[in-house]
Amino acid sequence: MNTAAKMPTPPADNVINKDTQLDKTYKYGFSSDIEMDYAPKGLNEDIVRLISEKKGEPEWMLEWRLNAFRIWQNMVEPNWAKLGYPPIDYNDIYYYAAPKSQKEKPKSLDEVDPELLAVYEKLGIPLKEQEVLAGVEGTSNVAIDAVFDSVSVATTFKDKLAEMGVIFCPISEAIRDYPELVKKYLGTVVPQGDNFFAALNCAVFTDGSFVYIPKGVRCPMELSTYFRINARDTGQFERTLIIADDDSYVSYLEGCTAPQRDENQLHAAVVELVAMKNAEIKYSTVQNWYPGDENGKGGIYNFVTKRGTCKGERSKISWTQVETGSAVTWKYPSCILEGDYSVGEFYSVAVTNNCQQADTGTKMIHKGKNTSSTIISKGISAGRSNNTYRGLVHIFPEAENARNYTECDSLLMGNKCGAHTVPYIRAHNNTANLEHEATTSKISDEQLFYCRQRGLSEEDSVSLIVNGFAKDVMQQLPMEFAVEAQKLLGISLEGSVG
Amino acid sequence: MTELLNIENLHARVEEKEILKGLSLKVNAGEVHAIMGPNGSGKSTLASVLAGKPGYEITEGSVNFQGEDLLEFEAEERAQKGIFLGFQYPVEIPGVNSMYFLRTALNAQRKARGEEELDGIDFMDFIQDKLELLDMNTEFLKRPVNVGFSGGEKKRHETLQMCALNPTLALLDETDSGLDIDALQIVSRGVNAMRGEGKAIVLITHYQRLLDYIEPDFVHVLKDGQIIKSGDKTLATELEKEGYSGLTNETTAA
Ligand SMILES: Nc1ncnc2c1ncn2[C@@H]1O[C@H](COP(=O)(O)OP(=O)(O)OP(=O)(O)O)[C@@H](O)[C@H]1O
Ligand SMILES: [Mg+2]
């Protein structure tokens, strides 16, 4: 089929239907009745200028965006991934949508639209610091930046973190308040022209988080961003930049959901991490964008560029991802290991069900001496879905004694789905020590019966077996996320047996 | 005597092949039955059919359990109603430790019965005396289910699950096979602890020696998909000496 993805016009009053529960299986699939402020559809220099203006950005930022836009215009969408989707009409998308009440950024939660707060409450995201501090059930010790469509609505625990010199704020705020830091690092890990989607993001990104951990500070709590696409026909282009200075540590969590809609929506994020000498960044994602219905209608197109540079000696970057959502996932969180003895890790669980397609993996670029990397990828495919691991281990000539361990396991459910493993190795130094293991297995009827005989429902049995399969990755997740992620694995596979 | 299980004229096929060919068996509460019979005669098939394993077609006959038509229910519902199957060949579940597995199973059953679920700490209290009874320690519970277990460990693990889930009807398919003498005694201890009013045990075994430790009320011979002979425990001794070859179907011949 060669028809453009349908992106119809929003309701005239710019108000989205309240709580339309289309499909029970995606529990985050409600949309909320919030008055929105849209920029006109389509993409041109004026839209880029408008976004920059709405964000109150300085001139240098606008120039940076315009430069990226010009680069993007001369690029073509990549098609090497094992993904099939109708062409995206980049002029039929809203690049900016903000809740009206957010025009003047609220100074405290009391000023945030209660409807908006209600959305987060429904999602189980604790935005109220006092609740968190009071230990209200279901809340935990996590500082959160919540991004709703194009803007950040609340960042909790900011003051407490500031006492330690930690900066955790929306990136739009960082551009205004910490321009030197942003200028120094933005686009250094993922250059503007890195790839089609990254260039697009550079031109039109609307919000995201900024983190700076000063020298010698161990960030005392998990930092978390929660992304939600609510408005219809809207692309979400978030941008995250995390810098861990010498001898510092931070653990960062990212979660995302979207309402259920019949149309496809575009999401193209860029995340850049910089770890200086002896610093460690742990970045965990639970990606649960709306996957589309069982016939492949609707769902998010997720084209993400995530990359980290281990700049300093003995620095470490660890990516953990649990990918259960999106109709299409194109995502390769990578590490550039520049510092000697630096360490890169990639732990991934990718679940595809029904008509979902995922092409995901990592690149480990070894430049420094004695660098080491670990890749553990667990792909679970069900329904008619396709799940591809694509990875590159690249050893530069100067990278003496580099080590990599790669393990790619696939679990298949039924016989209509596909699992593919595409590992690339470029070793230009013969002191490298590379190990690769791969397995493919199926959930057997015997395993299912064994569990059911003990009293577990069929779905709980699948969930148990799948969680066991993914355990090596799941146990890398911070506690706050692990339980939710475990449930999510089960939910994503509902209806995949029997 | 309250009747627990009543199988009448059961015919079952798998992959177009008839395996159970008119099998009848009554089990009352409080009883222990042993089923013996040659390889391939249908013993495991009977256990699977009773436990609700998908893939079997019941072409004739009925199974009544505590006054209900058992064949109506899904495997997990039967488990929740108190039917336990100790597997002849327990399967591996990589990455799922035994403690988590057992607690999840127990809680699924408790939930179905409207009882409160046990958290990790309560569960440890709960499982402690069962572990002791079977000479097992908590280290064992940290291992992934059946992964790398020796034959004897698998069987002991099945017995532990039985003791934890406390079924009304336990079907033990060759739980004694591959056990050394000490393990046999230990497993038997577990099974004997399960004996009690209102409950019943069906032991599938090839060896008379198990019945020295677990004294059955009845011994049946299953051959070619039917129970062809029933008696008391002396039948087992007889079989040990004579073998199955001389036996023909007395029930249908009569
Ligand atoms: N899925 C299947 N497809 C085809 N034949 C089967 C299947 N399952 C069982 N059978 C056959 O049914 C017969 C009975 O098997 P069953 O496992 O019940 O025997 P058993 O009495 O338990 O034997 P053993 O003492 O060796 O454990 C055998 O001939 C076996 O090959
Ligand atoms: Mg058998």
Coordinates of N, CA and C in Angstrom, one line a residue, chain A residues 132-244:
Chain A
V132 N 4.4 12.6 47.7 CA 5.6 11.8 47.6 C 6.3 11.8 49.0
L133 N 6.5 13.0 49.5 CA 7.2 13.1 50.8 C 6.4 12.5 51.9
A134 N 5.1 12.6 51.9 CA 4.3 12.0 52.9 C 4.2 10.5 52.8
G135 N 4.8 10.0 51.7 CA 4.8 8.5 51.5 C 3.4 8.0 51.2
V136 N 2.6 8.8 50.5 CA 1.3 8.3 50.0 C 1.5 7.1 49.2
E137 N 0.6 6.1 49.4 CA 0.8 4.8 48.8 C 0.9 4.9 47.3
G138 N 1.8 4.2 46.7 CA 1.9 4.2 45.3 C 2.8 5.3 44.8
T139 N 3.3 6.1 45.6 CA 4.3 7.1 45.2 C 5.7 6.7 45.6
S140 N 6.7 7.2 45.0 CA 8.0 6.8 45.4 C 9.0 8.0 45.3
N141 N 10.2 7.7 45.7 CA 11.2 8.8 45.8 C 11.8 9.1 44.4
V142 N 11.0 9.7 43.6 CA 11.5 10.0 42.2 C 11.2 11.4 41.9
A143 N 12.1 12.1 41.3 CA 11.8 13.5 40.9 C 11.4 13.4 39.4
I144 N 10.3 14.1 39.1 CA 9.7 13.9 37.8 C 9.5 15.2 37.0
D145 N 9.9 15.1 35.7 CA 9.6 16.2 34.8 C 8.5 15.6 33.9
A146 N 7.3 16.2 33.9 CA 6.2 15.6 33.1 C 6.0 16.5 31.8
V147 N 6.1 15.8 30.7 CA 5.9 16.5 29.4 C 4.6 16.1 28.7
F148 N 3.8 17.1 28.5 CA 2.4 16.8 28.0 C 2.4 17.4 26.6
D149 N 2.3 16.6 25.5 CA 2.5 17.1 24.2 C 3.7 17.9 24.1
S150 N 3.6 19.2 23.8 CA 4.9 20.0 23.5 C 5.5 20.7 24.7
V151 N 4.9 20.6 25.8 CA 5.5 21.4 26.9 C 5.7 20.6 28.2
S152 N 6.6 21.1 29.0 CA 6.8 20.4 30.3 C 5.8 21.1 31.3
V153 N 5.1 20.3 32.0 CA 4.1 20.8 32.9 C 4.6 21.0 34.4
A154 N 5.4 20.1 34.8 CA 5.8 20.2 36.2 C 7.2 19.5 36.4
T155 N 8.0 20.0 37.1 CA 9.2 19.3 37.5 C 9.2 19.3 39.1
T156 N 9.2 18.1 39.6 CA 9.1 18.0 41.1 C 10.5 17.9 41.7
F157 N 10.6 18.2 42.9 CA 11.8 18.1 43.7 C 13.0 19.0 43.2
K158 N 12.6 20.0 42.4 CA 13.7 20.8 41.8 C 14.6 21.5 42.9
D159 N 13.9 22.0 43.9 CA 14.6 22.8 44.9 C 15.6 21.9 45.7
K160 N 15.0 20.7 46.1 CA 15.8 19.8 46.8 C 17.1 19.4 46.1
L161 N 16.9 19.2 44.8 CA 18.1 18.8 43.9 C 19.0 20.0 43.8
A162 N 18.5 21.2 43.7 CA 19.3 22.4 43.5 C 20.3 22.6 44.7
E163 N 19.9 22.2 45.8 CA 20.7 22.3 47.0 C 22.1 21.6 46.8
M164 N 22.0 20.5 46.0 CA 23.2 19.7 45.8 C 23.9 20.1 44.5
G165 N 23.3 21.1 43.8 CA 23.9 21.6 42.6 C 23.4 20.9 41.4
V166 N 22.5 19.9 41.6 CA 21.9 19.2 40.4 C 20.9 20.1 39.7
I167 N 21.1 20.1 38.4 CA 20.1 20.9 37.6 C 19.2 19.8 36.9
F168 N 17.9 19.9 37.2 CA 16.9 19.0 36.5 C 15.8 19.9 36.2
C169 N 15.6 20.2 34.9 CA 14.6 21.1 34.5 C 14.2 20.8 33.0
P170 N 13.1 21.4 32.6 CA 12.7 21.3 31.1 C 13.9 21.9 30.3
I171 N 14.1 21.3 29.1 CA 15.2 21.8 28.3 C 15.0 23.2 27.8
S172 N 13.7 23.6 27.7 CA 13.4 25.0 27.3 C 13.9 26.0 28.3
E173 N 13.8 25.6 29.6 CA 14.2 26.4 30.7 C 15.7 26.5 30.7
A174 N 16.4 25.3 30.4 CA 17.8 25.3 30.4 C 18.4 26.2 29.4
I175 N 17.7 26.2 28.2 CA 18.2 27.1 27.1 C 18.3 28.5 27.6
R176 N 17.3 28.9 28.4 CA 17.2 30.3 28.9 C 18.2 30.5 30.1
D177 N 18.2 29.6 31.0 CA 18.9 29.8 32.3 C 20.3 29.3 32.3
Y178 N 20.6 28.3 31.5 CA 22.0 27.7 31.5 C 22.5 27.6 30.0
P179 N 22.5 28.8 29.3 CA 22.8 28.7 27.9 C 24.2 28.2 27.6
E180 N 25.2 28.5 28.5 CA 26.6 28.0 28.3 C 26.7 26.5 28.3
L181 N 26.0 25.9 29.3 CA 26.0 24.4 29.3 C 25.4 23.8 28.1
V182 N 24.2 24.4 27.8 CA 23.5 23.8 26.6 C 24.3 24.0 25.3
K183 N 24.8 25.2 25.1 CA 25.6 25.4 23.9 C 26.8 24.5 23.8
K184 N 27.4 24.2 25.0 CA 28.6 23.4 25.0 C 28.4 22.0 24.6
Y185 N 27.2 21.5 24.9 CA 26.9 20.0 24.7 C 25.9 19.7 23.7
L186 N 24.9 20.6 23.5 CA 23.8 20.2 22.6 C 24.3 19.9 21.2
G187 N 24.0 18.7 20.7 CA 24.4 18.4 19.3 C 25.8 17.8 19.2
T188 N 26.5 17.6 20.4 CA 27.8 17.1 20.3 C 27.9 15.6 20.3
V189 N 26.8 15.0 20.8 CA 26.8 13.5 20.8 C 26.0 13.0 19.5
V190 N 24.9 13.7 19.3 CA 24.2 13.4 18.0 C 24.2 14.7 17.2
P191 N 25.1 14.7 16.2 CA 25.2 16.0 15.4 C 23.9 16.2 14.7
Q192 N 23.6 17.5 14.3 CA 22.4 17.8 13.6 C 22.1 17.0 12.4
G193 N 23.1 16.7 11.6 CA 22.8 16.0 10.4 C 23.0 14.5 10.6
D194 N 23.0 14.0 11.8 CA 23.3 12.6 12.0 C 22.4 11.6 11.2
N195 N 21.1 11.9 11.3 CA 20.2 11.1 10.5 C 18.9 12.0 10.3
F196 N 18.1 11.5 9.4 CA 16.9 12.2 9.0 C 16.0 12.6 10.2
F197 N 15.8 11.7 11.1 CA 14.9 12.0 12.2 C 15.5 12.9 13.3
A198 N 16.8 12.7 13.5 CA 17.5 13.5 14.4 C 17.5 15.0 13.9
A199 N 17.7 15.2 12.6 CA 17.7 16.5 12.0 C 16.4 17.2 12.2
L200 N 15.3 16.4 12.0 CA 14.0 16.9 12.2 C 13.8 17.3 13.6
N201 N 14.2 16.5 14.5 CA 14.1 16.8 15.9 C 14.8 18.1 16.3
C202 N 16.0 18.3 15.7 CA 16.8 19.5 16.0 C 16.0 20.8 15.6
A203 N 15.3 20.6 14.5 CA 14.6 21.8 14.0 C 13.3 22.1 14.8
V204 N 12.6 21.1 15.3 CA 11.3 21.3 15.8 C 11.1 20.8 17.2
F205 N 12.2 20.4 17.9 CA 11.9 19.9 19.3 C 11.2 20.9 20.1
T206 N 10.3 20.4 21.0 CA 9.5 21.3 21.8 C 9.9 21.3 23.2
D207 N 10.0 20.1 23.8 CA 10.5 20.1 25.2 C 11.2 18.8 25.5
G208 N 11.5 18.6 26.7 CA 12.3 17.4 27.1 C 13.0 17.8 28.4
S209 N 13.9 17.0 28.8 CA 14.5 17.3 30.1 C 16.0 17.6 29.9
F210 N 16.5 18.4 30.9 CA 17.9 18.8 30.9 C 18.4 18.4 32.3
V211 N 19.6 17.7 32.3 CA 20.1 17.3 33.6 C 21.6 17.6 33.7
Y212 N 22.0 18.2 34.7 CA 23.5 18.4 34.9 C 23.8 17.9 36.4
I213 N 24.7 17.0 36.5 CA 25.2 16.5 37.8 C 26.6 17.0 38.0
P214 N 26.8 17.9 39.0 CA 28.1 18.5 39.2 C 29.1 17.4 39.6
K215 N 30.4 17.8 39.6 CA 31.5 17.0 40.0 C 31.3 16.3 41.3
G216 N 31.5 15.0 41.4 CA 31.5 14.4 42.7 C 30.1 14.2 43.4
V217 N 29.1 14.5 42.6 CA 27.7 14.4 43.3 C 27.1 13.0 42.8
R218 N 26.6 12.3 43.8 CA 25.8 11.1 43.5 C 24.3 11.6 43.6
C219 N 23.6 11.7 42.5 CA 22.3 12.2 42.6 C 21.4 11.3 43.5
P220 N 20.8 12.0 44.5 CA 20.2 11.2 45.6 C 18.9 10.5 45.3
M221 N 18.3 10.9 44.2 CA 17.0 10.2 43.8 C 17.0 9.9 42.3
E222 N 16.1 9.0 41.9 CA 15.9 8.8 40.5 C 15.3 10.0 39.8
L223 N 15.8 10.4 38.7 CA 15.2 11.4 37.9 C 14.4 10.8 36.9
S224 N 13.2 11.4 36.6 CA 12.3 10.7 35.7 C 11.6 11.7 34.8
T225 N 11.4 11.3 33.6 CA 10.6 12.2 32.7 C 9.5 11.3 32.2
Y226 N 8.3 11.9 32.2 CA 7.1 11.2 31.8 C 6.6 11.9 30.6
F227 N 6.6 11.2 29.4 CA 6.1 11.8 28.2 C 4.7 11.3 27.9
R228 N 3.8 12.2 27.5 CA 2.5 11.8 27.0 C 2.1 12.6 25.8
I229 N 1.7 11.9 24.8 CA 1.1 12.6 23.6 C -0.4 12.6 23.9
N230 N -1.0 13.7 23.9 CA -2.5 13.7 24.1 C -3.2 14.2 22.9
A231 N -2.7 15.4 22.4 CA -3.4 16.0 21.2 C -3.2 15.1 20.0
R232 N -4.3 15.3 19.1 CA -4.3 14.4 18.0 C -3.5 15.1 16.8
D233 N -3.1 14.3 15.9 CA -2.3 14.7 14.8 C -1.0 15.4 15.2
T234 N -0.6 15.2 16.4 CA 0.5 16.0 16.8 C 1.8 15.1 16.9
G235 N 2.9 15.7 16.4 CA 4.1 14.9 16.6 C 4.7 15.3 17.9
Q236 N 5.4 14.4 18.5 CA 6.1 14.8 19.7 C 7.6 14.6 19.4
F237 N 8.3 15.7 19.7 CA 9.7 15.8 19.4 C 10.5 16.2 20.6
E238 N 10.7 15.3 21.5 CA 11.4 15.7 22.7 C 12.9 15.6 22.6
R239 N 13.5 16.3 23.5 CA 15.0 16.4 23.4 C 15.5 16.3 24.8
T240 N 16.4 15.4 25.1 CA 16.9 15.3 26.4 C 18.4 15.3 26.4
L241 N 19.0 16.1 27.3 CA 20.4 16.2 27.4 C 20.8 16.0 28.8
I242 N 21.7 15.0 29.0 CA 22.1 14.7 30.4 C 23.7 14.7 30.5
I243 N 24.2 15.5 31.4 CA 25.6 15.6 31.5 C 26.0 15.2 33.0
A244 N 26.9 14.2 33.0 CA 27.4 13.8 34.4 C 28.8 14.2 34.4

